[in-house]
Short mmCIF file of C-alpha atoms in Angstrom, two decimals:
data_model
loop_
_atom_site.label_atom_id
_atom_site.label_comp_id
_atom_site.label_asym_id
_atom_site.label_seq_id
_atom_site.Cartn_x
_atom_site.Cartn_y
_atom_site.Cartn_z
CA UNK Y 1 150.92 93.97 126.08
CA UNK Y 2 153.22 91.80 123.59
CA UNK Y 3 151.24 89.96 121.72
CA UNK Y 4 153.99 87.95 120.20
CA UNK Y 5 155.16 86.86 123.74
CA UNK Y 6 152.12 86.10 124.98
CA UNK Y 7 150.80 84.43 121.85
CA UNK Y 8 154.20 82.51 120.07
CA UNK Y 9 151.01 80.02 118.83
CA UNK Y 10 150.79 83.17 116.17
CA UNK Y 11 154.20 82.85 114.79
CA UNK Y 12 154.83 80.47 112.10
CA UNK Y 13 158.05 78.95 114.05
CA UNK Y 14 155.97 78.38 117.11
CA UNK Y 15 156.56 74.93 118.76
CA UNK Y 16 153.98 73.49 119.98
CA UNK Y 17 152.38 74.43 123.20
CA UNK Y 18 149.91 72.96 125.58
CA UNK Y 19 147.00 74.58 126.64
CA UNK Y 20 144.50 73.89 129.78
CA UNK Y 21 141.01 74.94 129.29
CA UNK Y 22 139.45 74.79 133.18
CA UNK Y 23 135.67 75.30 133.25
CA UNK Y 24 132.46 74.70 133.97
CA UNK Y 25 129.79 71.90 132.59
CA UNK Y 26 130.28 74.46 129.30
CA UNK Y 27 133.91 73.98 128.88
CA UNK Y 28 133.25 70.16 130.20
CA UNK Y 29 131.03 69.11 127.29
CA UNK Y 30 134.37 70.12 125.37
CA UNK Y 31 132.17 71.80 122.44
CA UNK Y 32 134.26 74.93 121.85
CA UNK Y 33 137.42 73.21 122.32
CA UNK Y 34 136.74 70.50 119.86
CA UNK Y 35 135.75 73.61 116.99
CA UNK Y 36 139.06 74.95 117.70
CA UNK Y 37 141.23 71.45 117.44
CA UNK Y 38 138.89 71.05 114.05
CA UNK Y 39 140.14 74.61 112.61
CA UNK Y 40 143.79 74.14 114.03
CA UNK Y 41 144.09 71.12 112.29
CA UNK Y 42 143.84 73.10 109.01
CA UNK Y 43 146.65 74.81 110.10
CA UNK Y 44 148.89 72.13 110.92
CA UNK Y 45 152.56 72.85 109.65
CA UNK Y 46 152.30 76.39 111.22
CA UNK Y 47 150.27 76.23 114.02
CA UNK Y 48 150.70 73.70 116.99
CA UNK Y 49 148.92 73.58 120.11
CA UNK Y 50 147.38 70.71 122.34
CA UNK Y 51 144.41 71.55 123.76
CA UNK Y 52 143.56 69.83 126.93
CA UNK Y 53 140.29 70.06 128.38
CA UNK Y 54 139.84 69.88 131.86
CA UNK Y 55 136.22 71.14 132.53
CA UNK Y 56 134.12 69.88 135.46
CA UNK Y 57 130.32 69.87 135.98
CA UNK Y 58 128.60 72.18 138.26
CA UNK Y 59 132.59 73.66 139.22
CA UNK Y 60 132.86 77.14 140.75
CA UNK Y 61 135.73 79.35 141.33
CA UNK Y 62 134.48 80.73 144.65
CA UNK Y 63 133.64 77.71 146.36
CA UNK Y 64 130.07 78.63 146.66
CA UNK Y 65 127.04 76.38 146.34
CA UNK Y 66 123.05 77.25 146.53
CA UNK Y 67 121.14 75.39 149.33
CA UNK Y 68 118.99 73.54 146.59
CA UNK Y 69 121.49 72.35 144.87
CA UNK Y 70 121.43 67.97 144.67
CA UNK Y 71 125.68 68.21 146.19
CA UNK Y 72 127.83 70.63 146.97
CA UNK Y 73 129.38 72.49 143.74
CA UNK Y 74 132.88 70.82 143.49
CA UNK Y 75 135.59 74.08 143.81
CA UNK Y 76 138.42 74.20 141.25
CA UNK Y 77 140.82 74.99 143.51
CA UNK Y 78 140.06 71.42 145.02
CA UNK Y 79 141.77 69.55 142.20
CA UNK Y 80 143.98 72.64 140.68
CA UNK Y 81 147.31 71.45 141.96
CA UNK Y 82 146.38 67.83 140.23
CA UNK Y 83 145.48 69.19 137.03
CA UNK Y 84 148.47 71.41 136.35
CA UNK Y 85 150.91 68.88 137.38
CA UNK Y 86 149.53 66.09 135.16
CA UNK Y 87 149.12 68.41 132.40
CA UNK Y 88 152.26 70.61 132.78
CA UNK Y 89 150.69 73.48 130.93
CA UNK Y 90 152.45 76.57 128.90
CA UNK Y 91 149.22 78.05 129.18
CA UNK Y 92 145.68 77.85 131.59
CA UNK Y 93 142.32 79.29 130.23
CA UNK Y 94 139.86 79.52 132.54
CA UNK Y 95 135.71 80.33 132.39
CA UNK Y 96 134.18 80.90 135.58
CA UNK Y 97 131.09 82.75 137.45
CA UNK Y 98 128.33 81.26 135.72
CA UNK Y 99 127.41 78.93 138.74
CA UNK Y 100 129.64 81.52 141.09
CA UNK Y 101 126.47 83.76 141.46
CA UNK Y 102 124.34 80.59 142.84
CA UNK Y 103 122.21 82.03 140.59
CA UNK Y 104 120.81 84.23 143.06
CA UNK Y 105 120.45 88.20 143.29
CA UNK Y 106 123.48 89.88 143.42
CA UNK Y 107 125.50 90.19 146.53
CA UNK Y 108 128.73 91.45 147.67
CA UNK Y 109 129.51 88.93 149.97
CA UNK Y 110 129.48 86.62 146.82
CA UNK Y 111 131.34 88.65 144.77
CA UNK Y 112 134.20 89.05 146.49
CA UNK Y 113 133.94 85.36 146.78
CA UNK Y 114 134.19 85.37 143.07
CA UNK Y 115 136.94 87.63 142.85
CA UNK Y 116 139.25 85.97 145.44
CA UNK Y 117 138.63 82.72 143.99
CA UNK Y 118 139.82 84.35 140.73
CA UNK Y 119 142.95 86.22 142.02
CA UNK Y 120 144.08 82.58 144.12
CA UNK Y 121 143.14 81.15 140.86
CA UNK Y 122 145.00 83.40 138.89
CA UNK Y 123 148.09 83.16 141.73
CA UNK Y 124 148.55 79.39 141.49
CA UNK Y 125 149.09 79.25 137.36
CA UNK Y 126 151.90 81.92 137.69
CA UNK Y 127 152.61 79.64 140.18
CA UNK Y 128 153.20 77.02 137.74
CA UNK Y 129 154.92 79.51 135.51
CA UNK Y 130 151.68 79.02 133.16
CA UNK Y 131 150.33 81.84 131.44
CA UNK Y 132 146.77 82.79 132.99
CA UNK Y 133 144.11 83.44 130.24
CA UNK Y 134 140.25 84.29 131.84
CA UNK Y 135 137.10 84.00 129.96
CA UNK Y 136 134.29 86.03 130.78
CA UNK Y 137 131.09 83.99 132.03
CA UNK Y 138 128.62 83.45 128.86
CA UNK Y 139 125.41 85.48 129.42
CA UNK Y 140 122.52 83.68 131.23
CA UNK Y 141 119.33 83.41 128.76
CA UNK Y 142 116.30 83.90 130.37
CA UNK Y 143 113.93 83.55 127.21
CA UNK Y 144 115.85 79.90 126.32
CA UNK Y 145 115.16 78.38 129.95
CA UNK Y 146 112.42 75.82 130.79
CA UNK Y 147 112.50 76.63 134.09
CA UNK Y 148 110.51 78.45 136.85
CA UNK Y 149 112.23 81.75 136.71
CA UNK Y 150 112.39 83.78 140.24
CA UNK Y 151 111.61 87.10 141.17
CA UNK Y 152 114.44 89.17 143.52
CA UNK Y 153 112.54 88.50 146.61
CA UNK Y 154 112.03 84.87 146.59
CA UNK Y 155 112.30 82.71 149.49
CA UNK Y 156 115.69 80.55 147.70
CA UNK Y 157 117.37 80.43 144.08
CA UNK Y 158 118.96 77.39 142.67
CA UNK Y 159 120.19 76.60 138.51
CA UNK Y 160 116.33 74.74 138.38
CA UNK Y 161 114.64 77.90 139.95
CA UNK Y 162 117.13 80.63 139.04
CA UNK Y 163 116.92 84.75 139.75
CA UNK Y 164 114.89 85.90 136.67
CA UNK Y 165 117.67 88.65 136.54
CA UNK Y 166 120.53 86.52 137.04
CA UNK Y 167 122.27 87.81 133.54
CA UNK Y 168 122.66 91.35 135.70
CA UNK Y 169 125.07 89.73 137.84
CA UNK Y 170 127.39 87.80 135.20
CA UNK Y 171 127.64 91.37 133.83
CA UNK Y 172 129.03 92.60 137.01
CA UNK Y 173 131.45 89.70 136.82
CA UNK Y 174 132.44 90.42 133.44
CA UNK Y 175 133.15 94.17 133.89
CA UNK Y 176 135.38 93.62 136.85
CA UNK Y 177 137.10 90.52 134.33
CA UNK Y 178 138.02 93.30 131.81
CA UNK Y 179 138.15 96.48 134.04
CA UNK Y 180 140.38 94.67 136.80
CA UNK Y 181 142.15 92.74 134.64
CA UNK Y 182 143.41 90.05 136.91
CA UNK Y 183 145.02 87.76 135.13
CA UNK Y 184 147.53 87.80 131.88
CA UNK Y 185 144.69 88.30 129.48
CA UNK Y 186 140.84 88.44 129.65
CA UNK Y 187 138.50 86.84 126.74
CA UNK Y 188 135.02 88.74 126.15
CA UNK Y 189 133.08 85.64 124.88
CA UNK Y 190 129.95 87.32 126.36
CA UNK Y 191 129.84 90.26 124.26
CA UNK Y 192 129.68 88.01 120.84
CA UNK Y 193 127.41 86.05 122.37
CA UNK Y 194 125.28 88.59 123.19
CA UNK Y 195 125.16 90.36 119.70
CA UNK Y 196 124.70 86.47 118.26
CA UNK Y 197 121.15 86.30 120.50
CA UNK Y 198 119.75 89.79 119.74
CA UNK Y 199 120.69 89.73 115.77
CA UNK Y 200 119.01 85.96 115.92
CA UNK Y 201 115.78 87.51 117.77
CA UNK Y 202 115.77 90.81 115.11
CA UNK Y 203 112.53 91.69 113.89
CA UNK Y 204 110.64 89.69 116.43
CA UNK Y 205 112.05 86.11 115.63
CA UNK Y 206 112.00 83.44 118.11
CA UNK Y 207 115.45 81.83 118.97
CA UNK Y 208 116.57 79.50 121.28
CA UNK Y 209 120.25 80.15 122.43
CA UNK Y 210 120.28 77.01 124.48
CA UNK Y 211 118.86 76.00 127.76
CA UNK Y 212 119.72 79.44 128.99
CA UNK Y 213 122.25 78.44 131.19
CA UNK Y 214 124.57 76.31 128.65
CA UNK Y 215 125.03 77.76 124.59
CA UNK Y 216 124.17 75.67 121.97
CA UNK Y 217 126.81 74.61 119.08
CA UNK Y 218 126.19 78.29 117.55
CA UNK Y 219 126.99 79.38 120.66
CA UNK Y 220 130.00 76.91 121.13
CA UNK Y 221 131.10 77.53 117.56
CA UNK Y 222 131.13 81.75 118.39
CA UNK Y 223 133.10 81.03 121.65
CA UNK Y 224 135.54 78.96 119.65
CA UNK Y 225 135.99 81.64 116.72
CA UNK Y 226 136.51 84.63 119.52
CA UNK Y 227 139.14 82.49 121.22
CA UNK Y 228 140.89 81.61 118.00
CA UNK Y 229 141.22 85.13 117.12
CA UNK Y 230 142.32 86.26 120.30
CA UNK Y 231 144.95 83.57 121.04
CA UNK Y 232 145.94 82.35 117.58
CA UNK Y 233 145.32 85.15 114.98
CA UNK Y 234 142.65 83.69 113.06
CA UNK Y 235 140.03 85.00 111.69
CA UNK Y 236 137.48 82.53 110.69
CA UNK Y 237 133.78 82.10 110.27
CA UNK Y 238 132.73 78.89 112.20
CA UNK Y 239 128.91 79.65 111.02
CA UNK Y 240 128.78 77.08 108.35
CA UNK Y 241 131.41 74.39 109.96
CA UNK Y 242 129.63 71.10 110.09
CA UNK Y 243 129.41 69.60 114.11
CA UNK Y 244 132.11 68.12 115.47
CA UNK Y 245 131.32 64.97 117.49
#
């Protein structure tokens, strides 16, 4: 892959381009996004972008909802046309499959749901003539959540009541994201996330990566540093930046 076609944002000439970030409640609270506008803005002179997000609560990619849930889980590809063309983009990043699981066991019937919802997903940015950028799904917590976690045989599953294994089946979803490779580029922001949790629960300490379903700002802050690397060719260490609104 060209890196310097796919990622001009890493050239000192650049001009500036816009970017889409399409999400979840996690890319909806606009946490990473706004750690990545602070750092850029360091920058300015040499490296432009405008970051747009466009994150929705409770969104899926497959169009899937658990029975328990209070409404049905809006679907991106519900408002996709609308959002790229109001926003026009040069390129989409996207981070689904948290909610896509339902937060149940896994299933195939579900998965492929996932994965077509990916590939239309995927198929309507080229579309646009966008560049497609996926995120892997962040890893579910089961040790942050104050929640009644399930065993595999319950009766029903739902984000209040989830699978107590539920992190088993974003895995899957993030090994087909890198092995299949279905769109332009994939971003591992679960791997960093990952090794963040087990070096902050070393030696026995206790450490609360969130609500076990959504990262908290050292979470949002290591999502933001792996996409700035990957995308703009910056290396920085967000561990120290103050919070950003």
């Amino acid at each position: 892959m060209n890196a310097d076609w796919l990622y001009p944002m890493r050239k000192q000439d650049s001009t500036a381009k816009t970017l889409v970030f399409l999400g979840d409640s996690i890319t909806a609270s606009g946490e990473y996004i706004r750690f990545i506008e602070a750092c850029l803005q360091r920058q300015r002179g040499t490296l432009r972008a405008e970051l747009l997000g466009r994150g929705v609560p409770s969104e899926t990619a497959s169009g899937l909802s658990e029975a328990a849930h209070p409404f049905p889980r809006p679907c991106i590809h519900d408002r996709l046309n609308q959002v790229l063309e109001s926003s026009d983009p040069w390129m989409v990043v996207a981070c689904y499959g948290m909610n896509d699981g339902i937060y149940h066991p896994f299933s195939e019937e579900r998965f492929d749901a996932y994965q077509e919802g990916i590939r239309r997903l995927v198929a309507e940015i080229r579309n646009k003539g966008a560049i497609s950028v996926l995120m892997t799904p962040p890893p579910f917590d089961p040790e942050s959540m104050n929640a009644t976690l399930q065993p595999g045989d319950a009766p029903n599953f739902s984000y209040l009541e989830p699978y107590q294994g539920y992190d088993g089946v974003l895995k899957l979803y993030s090994e087909w994201l890198l092995s299949e490779r279905p769109a332009d580029d994939i971003i591992d922001i679960r791997s960093p996330l990952i090794e963040h949790i087990r070096s902050k629960r070393s030696h026995g300490r206790v450490y609360s990566s969130g609500d076990g379903i959504h990262p908290n700002r050292e979470g949002h802050r290591i999502i933001a540093q792996t996409i700035l690397k990957k995308l703009f060719g910056l290396s920085l260490d967000l561990a120290n930046m103050p919070d950003i609104g």
